[in-house]
Short mmCIF file of C-alpha atoms in Angstrom, two decimals:
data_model
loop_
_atom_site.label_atom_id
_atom_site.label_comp_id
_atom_site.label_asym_id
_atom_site.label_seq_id
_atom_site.Cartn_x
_atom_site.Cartn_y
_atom_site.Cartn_z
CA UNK A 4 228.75 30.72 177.47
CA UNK A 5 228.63 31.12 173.73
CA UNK A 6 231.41 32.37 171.65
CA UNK A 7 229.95 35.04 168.46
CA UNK A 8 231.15 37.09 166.20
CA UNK A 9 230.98 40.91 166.22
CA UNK A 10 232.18 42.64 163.40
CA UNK A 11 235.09 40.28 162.90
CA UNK A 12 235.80 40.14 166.87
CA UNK A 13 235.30 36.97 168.25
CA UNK A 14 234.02 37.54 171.78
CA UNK A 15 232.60 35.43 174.59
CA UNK A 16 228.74 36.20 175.43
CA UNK A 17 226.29 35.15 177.77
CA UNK A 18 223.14 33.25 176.95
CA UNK A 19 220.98 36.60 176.58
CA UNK A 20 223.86 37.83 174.15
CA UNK A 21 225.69 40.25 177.00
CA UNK A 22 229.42 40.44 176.25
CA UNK A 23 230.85 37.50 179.17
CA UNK A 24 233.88 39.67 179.52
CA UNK A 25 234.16 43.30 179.90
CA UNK A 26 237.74 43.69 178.97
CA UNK A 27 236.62 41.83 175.09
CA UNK A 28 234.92 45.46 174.52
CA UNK A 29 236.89 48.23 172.88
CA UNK A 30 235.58 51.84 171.75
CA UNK A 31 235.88 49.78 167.63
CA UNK A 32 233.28 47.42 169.14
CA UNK A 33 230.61 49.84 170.52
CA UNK A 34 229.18 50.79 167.72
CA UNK A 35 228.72 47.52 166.09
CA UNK A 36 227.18 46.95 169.13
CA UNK A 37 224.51 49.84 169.06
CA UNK A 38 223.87 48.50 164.95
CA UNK A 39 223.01 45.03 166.07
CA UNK A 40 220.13 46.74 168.46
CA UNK A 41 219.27 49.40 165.92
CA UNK A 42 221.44 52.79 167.29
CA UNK A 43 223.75 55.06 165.89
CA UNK A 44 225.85 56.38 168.29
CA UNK A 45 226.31 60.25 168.35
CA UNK A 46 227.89 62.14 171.21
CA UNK A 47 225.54 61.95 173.62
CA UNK A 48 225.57 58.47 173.65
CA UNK A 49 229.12 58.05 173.49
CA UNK A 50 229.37 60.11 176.68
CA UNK A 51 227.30 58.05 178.62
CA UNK A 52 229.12 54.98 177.46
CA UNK A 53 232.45 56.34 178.45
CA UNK A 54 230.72 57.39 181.89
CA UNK A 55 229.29 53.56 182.14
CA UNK A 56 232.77 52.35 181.70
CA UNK A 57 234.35 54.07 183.69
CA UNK A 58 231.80 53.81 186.58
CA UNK A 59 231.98 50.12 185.94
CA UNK A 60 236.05 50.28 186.47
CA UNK A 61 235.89 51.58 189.91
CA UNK A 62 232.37 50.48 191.21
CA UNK A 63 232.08 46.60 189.94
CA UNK A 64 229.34 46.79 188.65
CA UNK A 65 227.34 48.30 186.03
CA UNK A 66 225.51 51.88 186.86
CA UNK A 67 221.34 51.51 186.86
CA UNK A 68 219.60 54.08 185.08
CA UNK A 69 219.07 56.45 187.81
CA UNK A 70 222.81 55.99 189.02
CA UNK A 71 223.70 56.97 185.25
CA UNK A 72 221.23 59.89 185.41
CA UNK A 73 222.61 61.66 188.16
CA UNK A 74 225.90 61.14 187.62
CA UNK A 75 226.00 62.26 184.03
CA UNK A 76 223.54 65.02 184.92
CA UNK A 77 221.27 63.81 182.08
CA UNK A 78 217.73 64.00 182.71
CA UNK A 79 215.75 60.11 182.67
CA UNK A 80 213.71 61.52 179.39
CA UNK A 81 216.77 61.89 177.46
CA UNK A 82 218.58 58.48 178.27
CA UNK A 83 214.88 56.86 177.12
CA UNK A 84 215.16 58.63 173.76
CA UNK A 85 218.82 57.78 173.22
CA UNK A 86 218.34 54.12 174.42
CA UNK A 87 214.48 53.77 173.81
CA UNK A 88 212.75 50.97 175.55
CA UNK A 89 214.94 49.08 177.90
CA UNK A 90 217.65 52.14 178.44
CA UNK A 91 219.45 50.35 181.16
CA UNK A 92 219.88 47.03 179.82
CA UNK A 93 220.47 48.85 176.41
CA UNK A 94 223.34 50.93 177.76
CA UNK A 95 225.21 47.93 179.44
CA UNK A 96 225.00 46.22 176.33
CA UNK A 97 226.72 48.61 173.56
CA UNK A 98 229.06 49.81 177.26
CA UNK A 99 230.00 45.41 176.80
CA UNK A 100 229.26 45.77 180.56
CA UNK A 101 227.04 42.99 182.00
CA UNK A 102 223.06 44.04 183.05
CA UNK A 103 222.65 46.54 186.00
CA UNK A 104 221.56 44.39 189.33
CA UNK A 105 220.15 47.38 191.03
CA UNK A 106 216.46 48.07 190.86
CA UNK A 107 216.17 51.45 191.14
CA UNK B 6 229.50 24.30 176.47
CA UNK B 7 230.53 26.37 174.32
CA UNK B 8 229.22 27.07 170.99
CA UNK B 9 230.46 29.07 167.99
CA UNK B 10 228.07 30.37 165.18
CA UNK B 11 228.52 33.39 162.52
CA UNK B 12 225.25 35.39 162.97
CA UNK B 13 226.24 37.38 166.36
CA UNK B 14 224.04 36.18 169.25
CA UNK B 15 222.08 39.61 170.18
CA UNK B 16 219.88 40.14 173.41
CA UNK B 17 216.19 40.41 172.05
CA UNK B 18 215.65 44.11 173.33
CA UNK B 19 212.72 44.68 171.45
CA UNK B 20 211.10 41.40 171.11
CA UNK B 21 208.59 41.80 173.32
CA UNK B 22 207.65 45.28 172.92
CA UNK B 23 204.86 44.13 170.65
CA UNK B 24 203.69 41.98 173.08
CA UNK B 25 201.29 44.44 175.22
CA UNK B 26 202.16 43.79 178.27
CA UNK B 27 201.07 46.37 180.73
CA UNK B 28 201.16 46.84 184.40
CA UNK B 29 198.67 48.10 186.73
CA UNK B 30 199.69 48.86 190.22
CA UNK B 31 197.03 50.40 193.02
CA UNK B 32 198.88 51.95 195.68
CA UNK B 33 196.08 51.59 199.07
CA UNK B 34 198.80 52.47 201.48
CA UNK B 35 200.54 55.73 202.56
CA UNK B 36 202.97 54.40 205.49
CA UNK B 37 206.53 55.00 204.42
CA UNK B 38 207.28 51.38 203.68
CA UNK B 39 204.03 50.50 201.63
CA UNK B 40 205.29 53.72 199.61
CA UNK B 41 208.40 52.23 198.26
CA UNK B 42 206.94 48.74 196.76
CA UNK B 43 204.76 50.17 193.97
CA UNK B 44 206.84 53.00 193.19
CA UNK B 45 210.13 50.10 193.07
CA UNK B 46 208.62 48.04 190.94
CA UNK B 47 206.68 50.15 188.25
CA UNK B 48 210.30 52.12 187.84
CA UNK B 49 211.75 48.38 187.10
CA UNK B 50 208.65 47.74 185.09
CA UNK B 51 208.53 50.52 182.97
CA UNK B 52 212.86 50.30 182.52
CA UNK B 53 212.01 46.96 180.79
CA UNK B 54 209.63 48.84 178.13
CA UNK B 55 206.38 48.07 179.70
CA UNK B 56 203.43 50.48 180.02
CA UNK B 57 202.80 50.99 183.26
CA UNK B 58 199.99 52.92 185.33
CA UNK B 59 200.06 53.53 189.24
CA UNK B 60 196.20 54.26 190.95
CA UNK B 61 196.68 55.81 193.85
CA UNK B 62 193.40 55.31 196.63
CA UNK B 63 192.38 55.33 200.15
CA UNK B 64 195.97 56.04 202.12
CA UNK B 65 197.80 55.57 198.99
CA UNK B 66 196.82 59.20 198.46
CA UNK B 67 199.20 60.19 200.90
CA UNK B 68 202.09 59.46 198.39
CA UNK B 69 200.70 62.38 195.34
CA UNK B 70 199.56 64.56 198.22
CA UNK B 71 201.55 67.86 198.08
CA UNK B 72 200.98 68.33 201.61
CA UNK B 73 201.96 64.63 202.79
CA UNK B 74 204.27 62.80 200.00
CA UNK B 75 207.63 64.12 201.51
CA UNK B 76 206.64 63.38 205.34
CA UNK B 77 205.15 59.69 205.23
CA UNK B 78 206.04 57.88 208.27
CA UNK B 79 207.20 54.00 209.12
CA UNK B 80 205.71 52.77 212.30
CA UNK B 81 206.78 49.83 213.89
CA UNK B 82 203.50 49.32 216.22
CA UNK B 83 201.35 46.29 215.08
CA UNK B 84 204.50 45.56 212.75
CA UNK B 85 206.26 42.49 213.90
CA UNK B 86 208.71 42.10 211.10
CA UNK B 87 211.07 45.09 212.78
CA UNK B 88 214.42 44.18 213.88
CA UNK B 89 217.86 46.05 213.62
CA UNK B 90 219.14 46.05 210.02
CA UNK B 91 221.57 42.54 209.80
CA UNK B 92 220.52 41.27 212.97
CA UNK B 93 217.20 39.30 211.52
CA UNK B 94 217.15 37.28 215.28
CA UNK B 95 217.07 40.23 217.56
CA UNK B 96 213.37 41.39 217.69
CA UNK B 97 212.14 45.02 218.68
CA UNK B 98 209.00 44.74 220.35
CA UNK B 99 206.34 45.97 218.08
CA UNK B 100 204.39 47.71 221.06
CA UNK B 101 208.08 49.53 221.52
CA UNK B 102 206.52 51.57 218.62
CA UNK B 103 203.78 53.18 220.60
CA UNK B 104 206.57 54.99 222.63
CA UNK B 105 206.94 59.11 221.98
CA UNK B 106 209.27 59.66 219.09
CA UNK B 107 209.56 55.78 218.09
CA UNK B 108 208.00 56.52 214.78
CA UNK B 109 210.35 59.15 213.94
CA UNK B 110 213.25 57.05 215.08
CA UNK B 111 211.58 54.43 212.99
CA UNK B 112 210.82 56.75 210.05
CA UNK B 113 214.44 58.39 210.42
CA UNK B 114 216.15 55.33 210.16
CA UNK B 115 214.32 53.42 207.53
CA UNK B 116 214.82 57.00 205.23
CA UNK B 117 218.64 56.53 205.82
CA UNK B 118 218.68 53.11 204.54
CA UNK B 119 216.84 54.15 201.21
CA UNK B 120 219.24 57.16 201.08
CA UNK B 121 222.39 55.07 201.10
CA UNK B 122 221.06 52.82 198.26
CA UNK B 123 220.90 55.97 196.00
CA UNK B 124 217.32 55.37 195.99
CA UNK B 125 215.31 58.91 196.16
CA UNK B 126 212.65 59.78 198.56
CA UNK B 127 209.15 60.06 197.82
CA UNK B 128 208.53 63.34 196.01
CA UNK B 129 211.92 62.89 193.64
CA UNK B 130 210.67 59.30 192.77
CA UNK B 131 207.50 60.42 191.25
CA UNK B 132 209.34 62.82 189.26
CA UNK B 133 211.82 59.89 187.89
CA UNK B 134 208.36 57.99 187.24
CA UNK B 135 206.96 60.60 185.25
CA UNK B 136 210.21 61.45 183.50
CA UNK B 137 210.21 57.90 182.39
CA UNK B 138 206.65 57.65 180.62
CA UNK B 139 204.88 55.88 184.66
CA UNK B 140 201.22 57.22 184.31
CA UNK B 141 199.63 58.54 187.72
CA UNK B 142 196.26 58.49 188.54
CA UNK B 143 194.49 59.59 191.36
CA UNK B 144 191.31 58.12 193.09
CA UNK B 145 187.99 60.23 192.98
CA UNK B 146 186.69 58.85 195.75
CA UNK B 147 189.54 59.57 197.84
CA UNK B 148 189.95 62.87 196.60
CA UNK B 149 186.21 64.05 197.70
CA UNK B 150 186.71 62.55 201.10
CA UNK B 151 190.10 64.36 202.05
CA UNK B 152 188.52 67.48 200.37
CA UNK B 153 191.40 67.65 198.09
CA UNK B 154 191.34 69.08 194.58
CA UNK B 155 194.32 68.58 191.59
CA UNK B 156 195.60 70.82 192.75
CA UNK B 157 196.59 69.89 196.09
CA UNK B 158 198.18 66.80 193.94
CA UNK B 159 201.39 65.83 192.46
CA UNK B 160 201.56 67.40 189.58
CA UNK B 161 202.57 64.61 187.55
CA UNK B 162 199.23 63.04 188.50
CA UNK B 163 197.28 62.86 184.95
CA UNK B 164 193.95 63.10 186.41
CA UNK B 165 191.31 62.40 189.27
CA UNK B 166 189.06 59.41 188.42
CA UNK B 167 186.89 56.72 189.32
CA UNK B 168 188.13 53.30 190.07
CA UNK B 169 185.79 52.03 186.92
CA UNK B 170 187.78 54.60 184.69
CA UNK B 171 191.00 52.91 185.97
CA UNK B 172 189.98 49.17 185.16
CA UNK B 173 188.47 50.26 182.03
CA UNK B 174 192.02 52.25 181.11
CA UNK B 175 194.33 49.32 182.29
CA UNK B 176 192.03 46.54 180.19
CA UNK B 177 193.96 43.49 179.92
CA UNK B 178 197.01 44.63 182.56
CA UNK B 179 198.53 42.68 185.00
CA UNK B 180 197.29 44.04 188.44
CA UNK B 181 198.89 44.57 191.66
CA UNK B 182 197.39 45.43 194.67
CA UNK B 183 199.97 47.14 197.60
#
């Protein structure tokens, strides 16, 4: 466990970087989160972010991109253009939720 | 051990993206269970931002055929790793599986199981593929000996070609062969 700075929060992460505690993250952190990876957070994302933390809250664990996709409704294409590359890992990240465990 | 520094610690997302990695994955099988390997793992491959291509040849055809991909079947016959789910000790015998209906018991069963992991069947799993940037390709040969045309295929398949136009596509890609 290291302990970093984000945006004048000190907050507990994991070796990859993952916030260590989801209860550190607060809506003032997310995008400071989304800078440090290269997004700007506009609606869309924010409503998937809300979605992951909420999921998160009652499942235990963080959503996996399909899990996300039918939930929300939003169609796999879109979450890789508002998350490009790694969309899952990408949306756990700026959600301060740790890395989905599913695989699919 | 615990370590404090000023520069935030930030997972390397897009690192490797440069790297070229690439994934090739020929799909030989159409039973149920051979289905679900390839199409698991170039979803995960493909969520980590790695180009990934799926050849689909000899039974593996089953999986982009129209006719077949939502009806593949699991049997148990000649398949001695079968035993109830969380009871790994207690064996069925495999020869059990040449009884009437035991591959639709089989097949029935194993489809539940993927169903209550939220993980979609056959047909909606080449759809997430495709949504996500998976490329399909279909095998030639296979295609002239079941008689089949594009478009009896998938239509997310990209095209029908030969296995030299797949290796020369997927130069330099990690291969896996299901």
């Amino acid at each position: 466990m290291t302990t970093t700075t984000i945006a004048g929060h000190e907050v507990e992460v994991t070796d990859e970087g993952f916030l260590a505690r989801p209860d550190d993250w607060s809506e003032d952190l997310a995008p400071e989160l989304a800078a440090l990876i290269g997004l700007r957070l506009d609606d869309e994302h924010w409503r998937l972010i809300r979605f992951l933390r909420e999921d998160y809250a009652v499942q235990g664990e963080t959503a996996t991109l399909r899990r996300v996709s039918t939930q929300t409704g939003t169609p796999v294409k879109q979450l890789f253009a508002l998350f490009p590359g790694k969309p899952a890992k990408k949306m756990a990240y700026v959600s301060g939720l740790p890395k989905p465990k599913g695989c699919v | 051990m615990t370590a404090t520094d000023t520069t935030p610690l930030v997972p390397s997302f897009d690192d490797d993206s440069g790297s070229g990695r690439r994934l090739a994955i020929i799909c030989s099988k159409g039973n149920l269970d051979m289905a679900y390997p390839g199409l698991i793992l170039a979803n995960a491959a493909v969520g980590e931002g790695v180009e990934t291509h799926l050849f689909f040849t000899f039974w593996g055809f089953d999986i982009i055929t129209r006719a077949t991909m939502a009806h593949l079947k699991l049997s148990f016959v000649g398949n001695t790793a079968m035993h109830p789910p969380g009871h790994s000790e207690i064996g069925i015998h495999h020869m059990l599986g040449a009884l009437p209906g035991a591959t639709a018991a089989a097949t029935r069963m194993m489809k539940k199981q993927i169903a209550d992991l939220d993980v979609p069947d056959v047909p909606e799993f080449l759809e997430l593929l495709t949504a996500s940037g998976v490329h399909l390709w279909a095998c030639r040969m296979s295609a002239d000996m079941n008689h089949v045309t594009e478009d009896d295929l998938y239509e997310g398949v990209e095209g029908v070609i030969s296995a030299s136009d797949f290796i020369e596509l997927t130069e330099g890609a990690q291969l896996l062969f299901i």
